[in-house]
Short mmCIF file of C-alpha atoms and ligand atoms in Angstrom, two decimals:
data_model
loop_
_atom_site.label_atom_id
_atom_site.label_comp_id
_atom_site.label_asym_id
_atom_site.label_seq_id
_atom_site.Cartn_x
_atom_site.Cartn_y
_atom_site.Cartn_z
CA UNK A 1 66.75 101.30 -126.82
CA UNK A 2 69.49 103.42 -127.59
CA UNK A 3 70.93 104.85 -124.37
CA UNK A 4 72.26 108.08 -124.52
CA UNK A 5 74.54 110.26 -121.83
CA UNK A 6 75.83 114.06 -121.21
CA UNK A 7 78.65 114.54 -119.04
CA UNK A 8 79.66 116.86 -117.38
CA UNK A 9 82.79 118.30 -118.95
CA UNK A 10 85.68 120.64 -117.82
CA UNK A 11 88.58 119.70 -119.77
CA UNK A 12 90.50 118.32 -117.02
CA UNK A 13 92.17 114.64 -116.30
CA UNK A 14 88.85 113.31 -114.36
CA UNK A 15 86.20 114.53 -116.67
CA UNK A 16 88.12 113.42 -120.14
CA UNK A 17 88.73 110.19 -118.90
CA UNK A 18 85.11 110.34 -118.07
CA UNK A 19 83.96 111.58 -121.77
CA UNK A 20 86.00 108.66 -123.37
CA UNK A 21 84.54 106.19 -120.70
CA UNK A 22 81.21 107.37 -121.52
CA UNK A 23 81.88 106.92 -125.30
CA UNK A 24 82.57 103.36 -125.04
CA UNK A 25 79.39 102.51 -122.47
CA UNK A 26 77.02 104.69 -124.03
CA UNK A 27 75.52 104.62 -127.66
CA UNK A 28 75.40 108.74 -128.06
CA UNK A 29 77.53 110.99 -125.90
CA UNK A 30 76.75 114.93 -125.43
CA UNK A 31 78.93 116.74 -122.97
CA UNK A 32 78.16 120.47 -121.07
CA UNK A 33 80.36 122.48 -119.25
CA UNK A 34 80.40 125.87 -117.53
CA UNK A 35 81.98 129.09 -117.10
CA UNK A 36 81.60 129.89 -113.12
CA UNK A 37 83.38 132.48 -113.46
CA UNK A 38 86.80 130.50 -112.89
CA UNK A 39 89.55 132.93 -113.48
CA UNK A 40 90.99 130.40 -116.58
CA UNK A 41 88.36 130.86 -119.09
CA UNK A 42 91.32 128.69 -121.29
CA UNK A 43 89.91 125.47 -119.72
CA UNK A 44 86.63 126.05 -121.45
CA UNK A 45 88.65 126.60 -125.05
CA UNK A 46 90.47 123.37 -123.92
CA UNK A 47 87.48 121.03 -123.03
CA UNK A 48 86.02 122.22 -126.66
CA UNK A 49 88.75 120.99 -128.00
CA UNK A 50 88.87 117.87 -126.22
CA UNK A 51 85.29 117.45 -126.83
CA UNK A 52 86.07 118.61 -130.74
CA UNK A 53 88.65 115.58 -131.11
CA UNK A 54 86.16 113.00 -128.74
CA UNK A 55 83.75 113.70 -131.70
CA UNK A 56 80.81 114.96 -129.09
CA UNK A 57 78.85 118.15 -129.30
CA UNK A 58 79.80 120.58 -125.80
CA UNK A 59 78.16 123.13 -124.96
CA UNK A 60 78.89 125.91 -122.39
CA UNK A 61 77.00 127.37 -120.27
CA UNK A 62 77.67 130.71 -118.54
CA UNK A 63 76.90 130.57 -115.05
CA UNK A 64 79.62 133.44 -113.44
CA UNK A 65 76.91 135.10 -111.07
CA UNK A 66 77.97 132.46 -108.58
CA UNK A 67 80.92 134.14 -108.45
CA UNK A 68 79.52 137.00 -106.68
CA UNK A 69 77.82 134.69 -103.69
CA UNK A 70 81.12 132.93 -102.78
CA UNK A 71 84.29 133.92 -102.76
CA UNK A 72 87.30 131.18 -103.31
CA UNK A 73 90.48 130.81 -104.96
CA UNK A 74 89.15 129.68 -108.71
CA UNK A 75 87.06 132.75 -109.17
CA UNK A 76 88.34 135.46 -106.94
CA UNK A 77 91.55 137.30 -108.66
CA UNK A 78 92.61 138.67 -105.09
CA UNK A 79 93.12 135.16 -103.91
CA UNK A 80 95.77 132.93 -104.43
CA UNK A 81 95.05 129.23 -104.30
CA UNK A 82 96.53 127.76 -101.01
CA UNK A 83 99.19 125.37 -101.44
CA UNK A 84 98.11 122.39 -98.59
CA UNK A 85 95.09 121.73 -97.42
CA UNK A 86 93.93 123.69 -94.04
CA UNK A 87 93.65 121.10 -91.24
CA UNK A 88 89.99 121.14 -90.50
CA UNK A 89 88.56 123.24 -92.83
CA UNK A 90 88.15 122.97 -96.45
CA UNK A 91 90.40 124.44 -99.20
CA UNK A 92 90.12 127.66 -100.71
CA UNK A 93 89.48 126.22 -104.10
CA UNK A 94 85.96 124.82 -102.85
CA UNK A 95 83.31 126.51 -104.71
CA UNK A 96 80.40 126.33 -102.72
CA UNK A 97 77.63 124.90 -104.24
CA UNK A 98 79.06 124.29 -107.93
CA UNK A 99 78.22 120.96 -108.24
CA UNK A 100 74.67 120.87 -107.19
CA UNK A 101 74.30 123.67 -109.55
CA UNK A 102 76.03 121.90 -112.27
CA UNK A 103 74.04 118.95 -111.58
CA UNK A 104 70.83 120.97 -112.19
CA UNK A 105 71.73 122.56 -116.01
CA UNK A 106 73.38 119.11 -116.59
CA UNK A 107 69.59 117.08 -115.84
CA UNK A 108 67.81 120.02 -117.55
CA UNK A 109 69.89 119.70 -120.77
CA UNK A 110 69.49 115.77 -120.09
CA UNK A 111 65.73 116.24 -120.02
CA UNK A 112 65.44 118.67 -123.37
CA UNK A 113 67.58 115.67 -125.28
CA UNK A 114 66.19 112.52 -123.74
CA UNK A 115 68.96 111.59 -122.28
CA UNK A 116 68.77 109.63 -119.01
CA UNK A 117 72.13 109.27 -117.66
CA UNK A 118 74.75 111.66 -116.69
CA UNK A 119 78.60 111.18 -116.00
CA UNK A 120 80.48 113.30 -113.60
CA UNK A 121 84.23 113.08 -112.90
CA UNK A 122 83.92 113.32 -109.06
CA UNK A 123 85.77 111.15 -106.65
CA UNK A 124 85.70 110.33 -103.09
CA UNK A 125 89.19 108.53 -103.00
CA UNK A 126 91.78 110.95 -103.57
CA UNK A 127 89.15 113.98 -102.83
CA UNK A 128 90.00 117.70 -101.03
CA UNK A 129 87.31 116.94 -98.65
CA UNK A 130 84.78 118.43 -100.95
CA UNK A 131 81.44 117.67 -99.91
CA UNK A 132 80.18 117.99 -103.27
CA UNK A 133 82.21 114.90 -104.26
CA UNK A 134 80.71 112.61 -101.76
CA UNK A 135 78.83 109.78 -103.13
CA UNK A 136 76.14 110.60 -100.53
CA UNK A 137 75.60 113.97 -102.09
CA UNK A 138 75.38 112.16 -105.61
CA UNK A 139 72.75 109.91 -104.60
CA UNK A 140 70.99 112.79 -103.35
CA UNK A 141 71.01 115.03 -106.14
CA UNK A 142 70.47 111.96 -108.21
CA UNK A 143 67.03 111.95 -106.66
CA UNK A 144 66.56 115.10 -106.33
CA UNK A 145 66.37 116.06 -109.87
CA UNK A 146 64.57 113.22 -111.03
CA UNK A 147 62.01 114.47 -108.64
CA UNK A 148 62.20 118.08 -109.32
CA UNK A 149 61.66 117.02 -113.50
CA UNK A 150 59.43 114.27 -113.11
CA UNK A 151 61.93 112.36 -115.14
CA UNK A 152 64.15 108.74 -114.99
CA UNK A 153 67.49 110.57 -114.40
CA UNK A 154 70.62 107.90 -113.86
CA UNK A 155 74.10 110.04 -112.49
CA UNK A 156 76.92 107.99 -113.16
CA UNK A 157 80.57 108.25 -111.16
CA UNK A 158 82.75 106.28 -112.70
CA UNK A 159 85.90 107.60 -110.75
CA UNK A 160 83.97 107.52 -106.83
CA UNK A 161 86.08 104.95 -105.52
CA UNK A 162 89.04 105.48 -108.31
CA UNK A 163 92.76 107.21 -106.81
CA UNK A 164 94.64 109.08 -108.83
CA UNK A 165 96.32 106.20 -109.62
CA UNK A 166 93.57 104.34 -110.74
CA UNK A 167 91.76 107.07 -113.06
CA UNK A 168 95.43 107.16 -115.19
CA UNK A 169 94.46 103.15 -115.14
CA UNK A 170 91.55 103.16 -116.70
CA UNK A 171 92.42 106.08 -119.28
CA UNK A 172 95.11 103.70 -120.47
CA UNK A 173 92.62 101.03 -120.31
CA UNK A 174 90.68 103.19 -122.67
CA UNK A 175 93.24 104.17 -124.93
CA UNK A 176 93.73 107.90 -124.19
CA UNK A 177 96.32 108.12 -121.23
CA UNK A 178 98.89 110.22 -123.95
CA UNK A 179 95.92 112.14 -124.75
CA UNK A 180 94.89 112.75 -121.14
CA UNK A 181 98.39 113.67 -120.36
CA UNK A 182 98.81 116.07 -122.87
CA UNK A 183 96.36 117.60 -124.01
CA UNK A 184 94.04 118.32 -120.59
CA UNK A 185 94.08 121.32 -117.80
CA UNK A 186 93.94 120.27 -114.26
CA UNK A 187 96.30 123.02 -112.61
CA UNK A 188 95.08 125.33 -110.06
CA UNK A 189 97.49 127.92 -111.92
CA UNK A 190 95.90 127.40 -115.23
CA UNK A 191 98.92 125.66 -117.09
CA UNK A 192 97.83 122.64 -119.03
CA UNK A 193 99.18 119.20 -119.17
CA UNK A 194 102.06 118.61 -116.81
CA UNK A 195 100.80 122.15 -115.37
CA UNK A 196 102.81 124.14 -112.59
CA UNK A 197 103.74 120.72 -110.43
CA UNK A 198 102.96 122.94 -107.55
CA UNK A 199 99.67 123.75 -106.53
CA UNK A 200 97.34 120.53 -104.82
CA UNK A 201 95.81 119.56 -108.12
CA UNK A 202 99.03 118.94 -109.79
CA UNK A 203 100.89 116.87 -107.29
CA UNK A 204 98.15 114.76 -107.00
CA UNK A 205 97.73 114.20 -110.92
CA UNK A 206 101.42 113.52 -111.28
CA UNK A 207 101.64 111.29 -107.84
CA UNK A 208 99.45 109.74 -109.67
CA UNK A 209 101.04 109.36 -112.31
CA UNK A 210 104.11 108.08 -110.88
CA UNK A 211 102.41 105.42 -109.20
CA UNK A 212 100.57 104.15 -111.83
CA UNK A 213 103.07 104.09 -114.58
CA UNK A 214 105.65 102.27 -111.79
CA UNK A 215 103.22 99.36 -111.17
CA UNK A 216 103.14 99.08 -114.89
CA UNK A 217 107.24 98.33 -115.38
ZN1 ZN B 301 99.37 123.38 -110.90
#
């Protein structure tokens, strides 16, 4: 039987590699991805171009109510993403709930294809202490909305146990770490590729980096 997958897209360095893994395990690949509201719209244009390139068929959903129950440092213009993480508390770039809701539209557009996996980028090795990212919560979600559609649902986390490190690994291993590099947004500030080096997101990408690419030599 032909097995087919959506994932979860955003245009950043986990959920490209994730895409391109997806394409190699999967026979047809669809990918969704969301605007929350997040105040760089340009990563949507940028995962529809990655998708474009991948060869897969994105869609985007718009979902930017949620930025009026929560405010955080991705959707709120007044606030300026915090530079380490708070001891004890989470960062202000958690958006609370996001990935329980993207779960949802991702296992409803799942259902309308007959699809019955999904792939989503999250990680609990090199996480910000998002509880959304815990392989716990996946597990849980995984059940719950194969019990809320009636429906075999399979969520797939290719990077759970993955570093930084690691995830550069395996998009070398799959051919598209240039492509990863270049051509993705992961920066808090909005700046694609190498991004502002600054904020949380991009020291870990490019720690990453570094590490990787020196166990390589
Ligand atoms: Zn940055």
């Amino acid at each position: 039987m032909e097995k087919t997958a959506v994932v979860l897209l955003s245009g950043g360095q986990d959920s490209t590699t994730c895409l391109y893994w997806a394409k190699k395990n999967f026979d047809k690949v669809y990918a969704i991805g969301f605007n929350y509201g997040q105040k760089h719209v340009l990563e949507n244009e940028i995962a529809t171009a990655i998708a474009k390139e991948a060869g897969v068929p994105y869609v985007i959903h718009k979902i930017d109510t949620i930025a009026n129950l929560h405010h955080n440092s991705l959707t709120d213009h007044s606030m300026d993403v915090c530079k380490e993480k708070p001891a004890n508390e989470l960062p202000n770039t958690f958006v609370a709930g996001r990935n329980l809701i993207f779960l949802t539209y991702a296992a409803v557009y799942a259902y309308t294809i007959g699809a019955h996996h999904l792939v989503t980028g999250v990680s609990e090795a090199d996480y910000s202490g998002y509880p959304d990212c815990r392989n716990t919560f996946i597990k849980a979600a995984n059940a719950a909305v194969a019990l809320a559609l009636d429906y075999d649902i399979e969520i797939h986390t290719p990077l759970m146990w993955r570093d930084k490190a690691q995830v550069w690994q395996l998009s070398d291993e799959l051919g598209v770490l240039d492509l990863v590099r270049t051509k993705t947004l992961t920066c808090y500030n909005g700046i694609p590729a190498d991004g502002c080096g600054e904020c949380p997101a991009c020291r870990l990408r490019k720690a990453g980096l570094e590490k990787y690419l020196s166990t390589k030599k």
